Coordinates of C-alpha atoms and ligand atoms in Angstrom, one line a residue:
X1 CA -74.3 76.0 -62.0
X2 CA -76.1 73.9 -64.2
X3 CA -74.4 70.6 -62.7
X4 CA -75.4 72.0 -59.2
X5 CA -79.1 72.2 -59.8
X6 CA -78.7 68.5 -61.3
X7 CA -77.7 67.7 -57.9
X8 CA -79.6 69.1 -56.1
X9 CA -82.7 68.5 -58.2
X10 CA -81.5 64.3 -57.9
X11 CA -81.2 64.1 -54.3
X12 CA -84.7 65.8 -53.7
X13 CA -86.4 63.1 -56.1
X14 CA -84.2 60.4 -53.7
X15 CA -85.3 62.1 -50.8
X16 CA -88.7 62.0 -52.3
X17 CA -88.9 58.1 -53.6
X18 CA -87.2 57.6 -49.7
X19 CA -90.4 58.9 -48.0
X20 CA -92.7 57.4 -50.7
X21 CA -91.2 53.8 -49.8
X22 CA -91.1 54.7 -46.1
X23 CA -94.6 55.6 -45.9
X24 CA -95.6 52.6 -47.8
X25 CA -93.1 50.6 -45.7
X26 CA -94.7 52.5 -42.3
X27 CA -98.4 51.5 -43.7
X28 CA -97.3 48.0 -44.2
X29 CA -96.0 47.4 -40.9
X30 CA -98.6 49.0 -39.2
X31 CA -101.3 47.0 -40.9
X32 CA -99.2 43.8 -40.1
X33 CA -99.2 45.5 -36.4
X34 CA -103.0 45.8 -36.2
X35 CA -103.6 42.3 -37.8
X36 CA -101.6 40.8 -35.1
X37 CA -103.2 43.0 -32.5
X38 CA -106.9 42.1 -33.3
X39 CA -105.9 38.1 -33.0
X40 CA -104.6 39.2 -29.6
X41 CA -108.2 40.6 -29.0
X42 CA -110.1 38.1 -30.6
X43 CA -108.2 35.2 -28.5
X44 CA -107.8 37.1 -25.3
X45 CA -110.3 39.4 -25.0
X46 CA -113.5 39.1 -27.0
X47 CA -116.7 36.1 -26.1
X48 CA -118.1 34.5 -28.8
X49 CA -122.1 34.0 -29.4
X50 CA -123.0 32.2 -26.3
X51 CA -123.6 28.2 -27.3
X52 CA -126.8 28.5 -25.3
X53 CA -128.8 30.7 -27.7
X54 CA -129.1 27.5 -29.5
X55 CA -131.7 26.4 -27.2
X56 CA -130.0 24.7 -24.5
X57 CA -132.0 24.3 -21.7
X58 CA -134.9 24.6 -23.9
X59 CA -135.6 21.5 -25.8
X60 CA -132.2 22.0 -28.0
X61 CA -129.9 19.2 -29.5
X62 CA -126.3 19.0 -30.5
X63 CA -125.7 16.2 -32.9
X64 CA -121.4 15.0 -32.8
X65 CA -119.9 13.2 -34.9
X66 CA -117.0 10.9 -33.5
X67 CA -118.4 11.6 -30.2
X68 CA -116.8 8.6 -28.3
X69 CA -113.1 9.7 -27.9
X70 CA -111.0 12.7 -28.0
X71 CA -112.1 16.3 -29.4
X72 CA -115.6 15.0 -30.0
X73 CA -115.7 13.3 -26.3
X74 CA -114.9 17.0 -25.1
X75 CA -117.8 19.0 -27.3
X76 CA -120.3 16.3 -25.8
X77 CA -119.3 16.8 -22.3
X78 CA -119.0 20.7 -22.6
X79 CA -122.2 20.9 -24.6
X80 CA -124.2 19.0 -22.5
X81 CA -122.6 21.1 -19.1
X82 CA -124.2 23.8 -21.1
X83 CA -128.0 21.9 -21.5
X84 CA -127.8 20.9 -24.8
X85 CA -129.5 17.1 -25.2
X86 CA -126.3 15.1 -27.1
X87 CA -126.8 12.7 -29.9
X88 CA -123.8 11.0 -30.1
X89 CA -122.4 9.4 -33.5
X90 CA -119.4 7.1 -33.8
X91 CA -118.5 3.5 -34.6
X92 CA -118.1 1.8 -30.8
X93 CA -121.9 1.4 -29.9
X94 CA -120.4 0.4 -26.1
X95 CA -118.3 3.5 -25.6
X96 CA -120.7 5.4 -26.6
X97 CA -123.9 4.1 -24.0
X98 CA -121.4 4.6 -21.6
X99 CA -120.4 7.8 -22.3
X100 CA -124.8 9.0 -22.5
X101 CA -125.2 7.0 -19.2
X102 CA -122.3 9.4 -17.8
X103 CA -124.0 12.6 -19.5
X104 CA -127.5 12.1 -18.4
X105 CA -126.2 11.1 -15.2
X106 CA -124.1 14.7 -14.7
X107 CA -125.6 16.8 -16.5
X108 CA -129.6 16.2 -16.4
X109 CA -130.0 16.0 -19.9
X110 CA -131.1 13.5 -22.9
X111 CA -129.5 11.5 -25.0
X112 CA -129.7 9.2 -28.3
X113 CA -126.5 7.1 -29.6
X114 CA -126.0 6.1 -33.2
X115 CA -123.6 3.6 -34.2
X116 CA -122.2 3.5 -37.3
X117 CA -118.7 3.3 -38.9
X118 CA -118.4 6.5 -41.8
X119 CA -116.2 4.7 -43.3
X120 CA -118.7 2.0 -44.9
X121 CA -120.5 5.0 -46.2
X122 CA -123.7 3.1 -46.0
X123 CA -126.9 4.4 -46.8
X124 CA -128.8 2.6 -44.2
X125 CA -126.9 4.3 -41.9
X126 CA -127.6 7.6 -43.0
X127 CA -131.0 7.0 -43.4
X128 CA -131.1 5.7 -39.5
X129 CA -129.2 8.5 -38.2
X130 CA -132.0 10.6 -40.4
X131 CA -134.8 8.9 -39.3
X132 CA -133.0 9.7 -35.1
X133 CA -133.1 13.6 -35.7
X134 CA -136.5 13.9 -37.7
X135 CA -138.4 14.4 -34.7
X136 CA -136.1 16.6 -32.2
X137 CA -134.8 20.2 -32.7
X138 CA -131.0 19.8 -33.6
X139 CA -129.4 23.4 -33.3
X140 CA -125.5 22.3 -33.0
X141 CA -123.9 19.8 -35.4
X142 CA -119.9 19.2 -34.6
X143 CA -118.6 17.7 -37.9
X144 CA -115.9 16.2 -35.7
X145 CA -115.2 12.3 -36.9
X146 CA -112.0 12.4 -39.4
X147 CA -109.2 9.7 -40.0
X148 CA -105.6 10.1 -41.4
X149 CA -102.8 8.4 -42.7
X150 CA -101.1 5.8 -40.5
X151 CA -97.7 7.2 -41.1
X152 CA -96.5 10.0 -43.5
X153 CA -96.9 8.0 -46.6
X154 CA -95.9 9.0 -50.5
X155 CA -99.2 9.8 -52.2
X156 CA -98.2 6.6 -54.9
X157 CA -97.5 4.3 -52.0
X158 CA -100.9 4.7 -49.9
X159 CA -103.2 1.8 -49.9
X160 CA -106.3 2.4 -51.6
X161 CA -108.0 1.5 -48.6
X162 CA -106.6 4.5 -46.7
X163 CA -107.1 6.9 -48.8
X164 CA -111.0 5.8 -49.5
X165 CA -111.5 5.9 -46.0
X166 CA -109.9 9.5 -45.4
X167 CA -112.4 10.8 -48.3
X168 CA -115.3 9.0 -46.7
X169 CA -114.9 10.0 -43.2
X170 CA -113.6 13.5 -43.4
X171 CA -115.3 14.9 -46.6
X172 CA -118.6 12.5 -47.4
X173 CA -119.5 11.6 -43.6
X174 CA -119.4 15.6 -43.2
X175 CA -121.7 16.5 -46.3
X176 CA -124.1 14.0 -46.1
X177 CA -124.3 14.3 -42.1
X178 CA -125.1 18.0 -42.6
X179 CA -127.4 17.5 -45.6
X180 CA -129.4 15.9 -42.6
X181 CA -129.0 18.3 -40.1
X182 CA -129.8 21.6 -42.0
X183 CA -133.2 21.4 -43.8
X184 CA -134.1 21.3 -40.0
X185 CA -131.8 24.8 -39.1
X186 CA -132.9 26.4 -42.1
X187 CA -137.0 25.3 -41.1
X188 CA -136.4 26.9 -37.6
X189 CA -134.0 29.6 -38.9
X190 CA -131.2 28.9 -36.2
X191 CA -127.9 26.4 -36.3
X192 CA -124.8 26.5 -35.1
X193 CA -122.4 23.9 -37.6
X194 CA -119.3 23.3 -36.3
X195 CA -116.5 21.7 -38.8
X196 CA -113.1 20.5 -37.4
X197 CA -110.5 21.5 -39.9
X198 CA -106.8 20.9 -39.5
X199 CA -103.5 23.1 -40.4
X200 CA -103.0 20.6 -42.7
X201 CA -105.9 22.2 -44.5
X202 CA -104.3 25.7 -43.9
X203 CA -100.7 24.4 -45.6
X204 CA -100.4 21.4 -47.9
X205 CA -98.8 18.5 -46.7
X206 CA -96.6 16.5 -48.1
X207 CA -96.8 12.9 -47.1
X208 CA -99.9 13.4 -45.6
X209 CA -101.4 14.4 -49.0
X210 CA -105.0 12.5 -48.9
X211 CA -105.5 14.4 -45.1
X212 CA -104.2 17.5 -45.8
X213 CA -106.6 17.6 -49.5
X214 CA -109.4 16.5 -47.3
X215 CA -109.0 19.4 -44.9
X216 CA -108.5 21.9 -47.6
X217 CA -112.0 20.6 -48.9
X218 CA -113.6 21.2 -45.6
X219 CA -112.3 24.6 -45.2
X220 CA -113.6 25.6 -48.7
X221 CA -117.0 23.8 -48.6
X222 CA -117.5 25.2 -45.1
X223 CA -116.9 28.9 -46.5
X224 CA -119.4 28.7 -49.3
X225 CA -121.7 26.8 -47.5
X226 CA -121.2 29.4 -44.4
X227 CA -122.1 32.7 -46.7
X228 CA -125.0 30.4 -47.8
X229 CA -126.9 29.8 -44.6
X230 CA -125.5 33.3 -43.2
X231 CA -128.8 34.5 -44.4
X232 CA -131.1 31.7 -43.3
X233 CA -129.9 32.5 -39.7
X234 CA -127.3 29.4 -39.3
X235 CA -123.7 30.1 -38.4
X236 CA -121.0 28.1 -40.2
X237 CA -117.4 27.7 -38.4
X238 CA -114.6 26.0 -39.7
X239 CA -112.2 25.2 -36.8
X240 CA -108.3 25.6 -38.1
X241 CA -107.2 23.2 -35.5
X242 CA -103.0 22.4 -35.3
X243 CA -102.1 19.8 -32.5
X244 CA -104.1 18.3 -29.4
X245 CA -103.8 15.2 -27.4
X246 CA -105.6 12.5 -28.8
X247 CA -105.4 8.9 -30.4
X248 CA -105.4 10.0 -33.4
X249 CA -102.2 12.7 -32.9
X250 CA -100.8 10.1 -31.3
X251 CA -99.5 13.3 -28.5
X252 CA -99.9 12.1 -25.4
X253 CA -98.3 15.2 -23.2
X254 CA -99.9 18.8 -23.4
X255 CA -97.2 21.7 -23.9
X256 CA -98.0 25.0 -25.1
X257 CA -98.9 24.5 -29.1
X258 CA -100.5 21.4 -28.3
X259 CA -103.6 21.4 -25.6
X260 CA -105.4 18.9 -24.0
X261 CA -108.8 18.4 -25.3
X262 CA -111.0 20.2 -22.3
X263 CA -109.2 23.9 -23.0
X264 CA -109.2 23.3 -26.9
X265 CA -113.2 22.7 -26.7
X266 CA -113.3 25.3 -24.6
X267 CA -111.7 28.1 -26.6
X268 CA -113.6 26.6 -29.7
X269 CA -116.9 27.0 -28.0
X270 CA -115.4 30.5 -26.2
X271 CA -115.7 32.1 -29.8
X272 CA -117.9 31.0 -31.9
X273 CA -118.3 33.8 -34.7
X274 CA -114.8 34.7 -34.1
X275 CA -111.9 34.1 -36.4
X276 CA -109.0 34.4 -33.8
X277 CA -105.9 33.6 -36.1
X278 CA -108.3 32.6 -39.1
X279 CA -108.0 35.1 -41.8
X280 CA -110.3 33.1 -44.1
X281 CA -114.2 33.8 -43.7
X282 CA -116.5 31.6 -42.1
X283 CA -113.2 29.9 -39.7
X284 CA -111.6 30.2 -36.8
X285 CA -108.7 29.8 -35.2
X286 CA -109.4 29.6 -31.5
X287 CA -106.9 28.1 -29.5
X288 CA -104.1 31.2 -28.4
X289 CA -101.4 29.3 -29.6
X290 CA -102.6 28.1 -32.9
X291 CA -103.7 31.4 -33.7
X292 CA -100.5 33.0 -33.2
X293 CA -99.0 30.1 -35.6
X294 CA -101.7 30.7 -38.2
X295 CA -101.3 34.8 -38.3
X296 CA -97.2 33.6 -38.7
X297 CA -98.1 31.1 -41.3
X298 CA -100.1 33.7 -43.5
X299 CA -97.7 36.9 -42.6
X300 CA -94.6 35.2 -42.8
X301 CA -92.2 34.1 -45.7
X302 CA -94.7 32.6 -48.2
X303 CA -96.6 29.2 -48.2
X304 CA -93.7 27.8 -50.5
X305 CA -91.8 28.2 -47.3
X306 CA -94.5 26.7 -45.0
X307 CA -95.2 24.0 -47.7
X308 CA -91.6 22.7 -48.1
X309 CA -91.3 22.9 -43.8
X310 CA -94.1 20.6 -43.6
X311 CA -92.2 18.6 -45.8
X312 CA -89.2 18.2 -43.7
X313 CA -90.9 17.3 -40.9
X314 CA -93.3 14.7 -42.6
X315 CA -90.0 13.3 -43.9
X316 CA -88.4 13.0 -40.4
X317 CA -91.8 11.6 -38.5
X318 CA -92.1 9.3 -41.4
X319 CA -88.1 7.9 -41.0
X320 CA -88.9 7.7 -37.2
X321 CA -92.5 5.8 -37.7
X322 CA -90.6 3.1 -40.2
X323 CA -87.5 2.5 -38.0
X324 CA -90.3 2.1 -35.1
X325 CA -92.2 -0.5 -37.6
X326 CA -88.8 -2.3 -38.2
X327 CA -88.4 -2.8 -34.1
X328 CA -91.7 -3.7 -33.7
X329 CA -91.7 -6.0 -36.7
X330 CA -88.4 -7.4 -35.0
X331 CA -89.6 -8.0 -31.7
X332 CA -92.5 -9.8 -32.6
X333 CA -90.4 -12.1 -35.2
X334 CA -88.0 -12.6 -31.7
X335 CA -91.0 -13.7 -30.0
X336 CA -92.4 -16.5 -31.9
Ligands
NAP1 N1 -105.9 15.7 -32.6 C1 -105.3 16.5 -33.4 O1 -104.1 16.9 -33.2 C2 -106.1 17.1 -34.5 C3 -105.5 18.1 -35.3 C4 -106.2 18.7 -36.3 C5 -107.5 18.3 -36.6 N2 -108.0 17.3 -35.9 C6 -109.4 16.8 -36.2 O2 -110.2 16.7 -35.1 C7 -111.1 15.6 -35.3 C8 -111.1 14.7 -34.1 O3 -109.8 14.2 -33.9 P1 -109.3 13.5 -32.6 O4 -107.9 13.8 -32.5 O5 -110.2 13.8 -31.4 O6 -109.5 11.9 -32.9 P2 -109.6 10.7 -32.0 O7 -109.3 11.0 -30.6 O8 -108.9 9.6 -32.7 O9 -111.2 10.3 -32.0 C9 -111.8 10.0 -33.2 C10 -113.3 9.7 -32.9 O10 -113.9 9.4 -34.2 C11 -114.5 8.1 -34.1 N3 -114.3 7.4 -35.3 C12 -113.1 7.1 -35.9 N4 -113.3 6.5 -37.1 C13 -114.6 6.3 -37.2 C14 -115.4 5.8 -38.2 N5 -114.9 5.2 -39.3 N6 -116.8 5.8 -38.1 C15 -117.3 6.4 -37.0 N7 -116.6 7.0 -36.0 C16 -115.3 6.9 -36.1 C17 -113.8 7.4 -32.9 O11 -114.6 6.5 -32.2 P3 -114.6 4.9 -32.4 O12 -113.2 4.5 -32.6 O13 -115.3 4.4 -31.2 O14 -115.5 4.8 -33.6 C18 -113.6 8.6 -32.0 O15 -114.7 8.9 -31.3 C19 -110.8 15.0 -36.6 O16 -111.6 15.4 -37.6 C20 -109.3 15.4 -36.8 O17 -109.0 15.4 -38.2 C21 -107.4 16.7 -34.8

C-alpha cells in the first residue's frame, strides 16, 4: 500500500514540475511571439515623428555629413523633398555644388557646402563648419560619413593608416560634429540627431575589427547621449543599418536584405522614434528586412554563434578580395 502512494505521490510531483516547465516554456514562447509581433508593427504598420516638426518649411536646417554619395546623398535629397534647407558636409567640394545646385533647383530650398576630409581631423575645419551653422537653426544632423577596412584584414596586419582613419571618421568626426550642432538643439529645445550605425556594431566582427569597434562606440555613445538630450527635447536615433548599395559596400544590385539607398532613407526617416528590430534604447532598426535579421540575431542561438558566423564569412570575402588582388596585381604586371 505504502509503495502505491509512493507512486502515486511521484508521478503527481512529475505531473506537477511538467506544467510548471510548460507554463514557463508557454510564457517564453509567447513573449518571443509578441516581440516578433511588435517589430512586425513597428516596420509595417506604425509612422514615426513626422521629419517636418523640425521646422521644415519654416526656416529649419538639416546638417549631413558625407552628403555627396550614397546613404547621405539619399537623406539630403529626401530631406530637402520634405523643406528642410541642406548643409552638406563631405570631402569632394565639386560633387557636392553640384549636388546643392540640383537641391535648390528641385526642391526650392537653401543650401551651404562644406568641404572637408574627417579624416585630417583638423581643427580649422571644425571651426569653419562651426562658424557655417552659428547663424541658422540646424534641427536635423545625419551623422552619416564613415569609412571601413579595404578588405577583411587581421587586426595585427591593418595599416596604421586605416585604422586612424576608421576612428577619425566614424567616432571623432561624429562627436565633435555634434558637439557643434547641439548647444544650438538644446538653446531651441528641438533636434532630431540621426547616427548611422552598422550590424557590425550589433555583432563583433572579426576581420573587420577597427569597423565593427567603431560601430559598437556609436551605438553606445548614441544611447547615453540619447537619454541625455531626451529631456532637453532632442531625439537621438542610432540607425542599426545591415547592407545597402553603395561604394562603400561595394553591392551594386538590390535584393531583399540589401536596399537601394532611396527605400532605406525612406524607412529611416518613416520611423523616427521607432525601434523596429532595435531592442537597444535610443536605435532603430528600420528597414523590414534588417529588422527581421536583428530580432533573429538577439532571439536566436547566442552572439557566440552570430560572432563566430561573421567570422566565416569575413574569412571567405577576405580569400575572395586577395585572389581578386592577385589578378589584378597580375594583369597590370602583364600590361607593362
Ligand atoms: N552601405 C552599407 O552597406 C552600410 C552598412 C552599414 C552602415 N553603413 C554606414 O552608412 C554610412 C554611409 O555609408 P555609404 O555606404 O553611403 O558610403 P558611401 O556611398 O561610400 O559614401 C560615403 C560618403 O562619405 C564621404 N566621405 C568619405 N570619406 C570622407 C572623408 N574622409 N571626409 C569627408 N567625407 C568623406 C563621401 O564623399 P567624398 O568621397 O566625396 O568625400 C561620401 O559622400 C557610413 O557611416 C557607413 O558606415 C553603410
Amino acid at each position: 500500500m505504502d509503495k502505491i502512494a509512493y507512486f502515486v505521490q511521484k508521478s503527481n510531483t512529475n505531473a506537477t514540475a511538467v506544467a510548471i516547465f510548460g507554463a514557463i516554456g508557454a510564457v517564453v514562447v509567447a513573449a518571443k511571439a509578441l516581440s516578433f509581433l511588435k517589430v512586425l508593427v513597428d516596420v509595417f504598420l506604425r509612422s514615426g515623428i513626422n521629419v517636418k516638426k523640425y521646422d521644415a518649411g519654416n526656416g529649419g536646417w538639416a546638417v549631413i555629413t558625407g552628403a555627396s554619395d550614397g546613404i547621405g546623398k539619399e537623406f539630403a535629397f529626401q530631406l530637402a523633398s520634405k523643406k528642410l534647407n541642406i548643409v552638406l558636409v563631405s570631402r569632394t567640394e565639386s560633387k557636392l555644388k553640384v549636388l546643392a545646385e540640383e537641391l535648390e533647383q528641385k526642391y526650392n530650398i537653401e543650401t551651404k557646402v562644406h568641404a572637408m576630409d574627417f579624416a585630417k581631423g583638423d581643427d580649422k575645419d571644425y571651426q569653419a563648419l562651426q562658424a557655417l551653422v552659428a547663424p541658422i537653426n540646424v534641427t536635423v544632423l545625419v551623422n552619416n560619413v564613415g569609412t571601413n577596412h579595404e578588405i577583411p584584414t587581421p587586426f595585427e596586419q591593418e595599416t596604421d593608416k586605416i585604422v586612424k582613419d576608421i576612428v577619425e571618421i566614424n567616432i571623432n568626426a561624429a562627436m565633435k560634429v555634434t558637439k557643434i550642432i547641439v548647444p544650438h538643439m538644446v538653446a531651441r529645445k528641438k533636434g532630431l540627431i540621426i547616427n548611422l550605425g552598422s550590424f557590425a556594431g550589433l555583432v563583433p566582427t572579426p576581420y573587420l575589427s577597427v569597423y565593427s569597434g567603431s560601430k559598437a562606440f556609436l551605438s553606445s555613445w548614441s544611447q547615453a547621449i540619447g537619454a541625455e538630450l531626451a529631456p532637453k527635447g532632442i531625439t537621438v536615433q542610432n540607425v542599426n543599418t545591415y547592407f545597402v548599395v553603395s561604394a562603400m559596400s561595394k553591392i551594386r544590385r538590390a535584393t531583399m536584405l540589401i536596399p537601394m539607398p532611396k527605400p532605406y532613407v525612406r524607412s529611416v526617416l518613416g520611423q523616427i522614434g521607432i525601434s523596429g528590430g532595435a531592442s537597444t534604447p535610443y536605435t532603430s532598426t528600420p528597414f523590414y528586412s534588417h529588422a527581421i535579421a536583428n530580432w533573429l540575431i538577439d532571439n536566436t542561438f547566442g552572439r557566440a554563434f552570430w560572432v563566430k558566423q561573421n567570422y566565416n564569412i569575413q574569412v571567405d570575402i577576405r580569400k575572395r578580395a586577395l585572389r581578386k588582388r592577385e589578378r589584378e596585381a597580375a594583369a597590370a604586371a602583364k600590361s607593362q
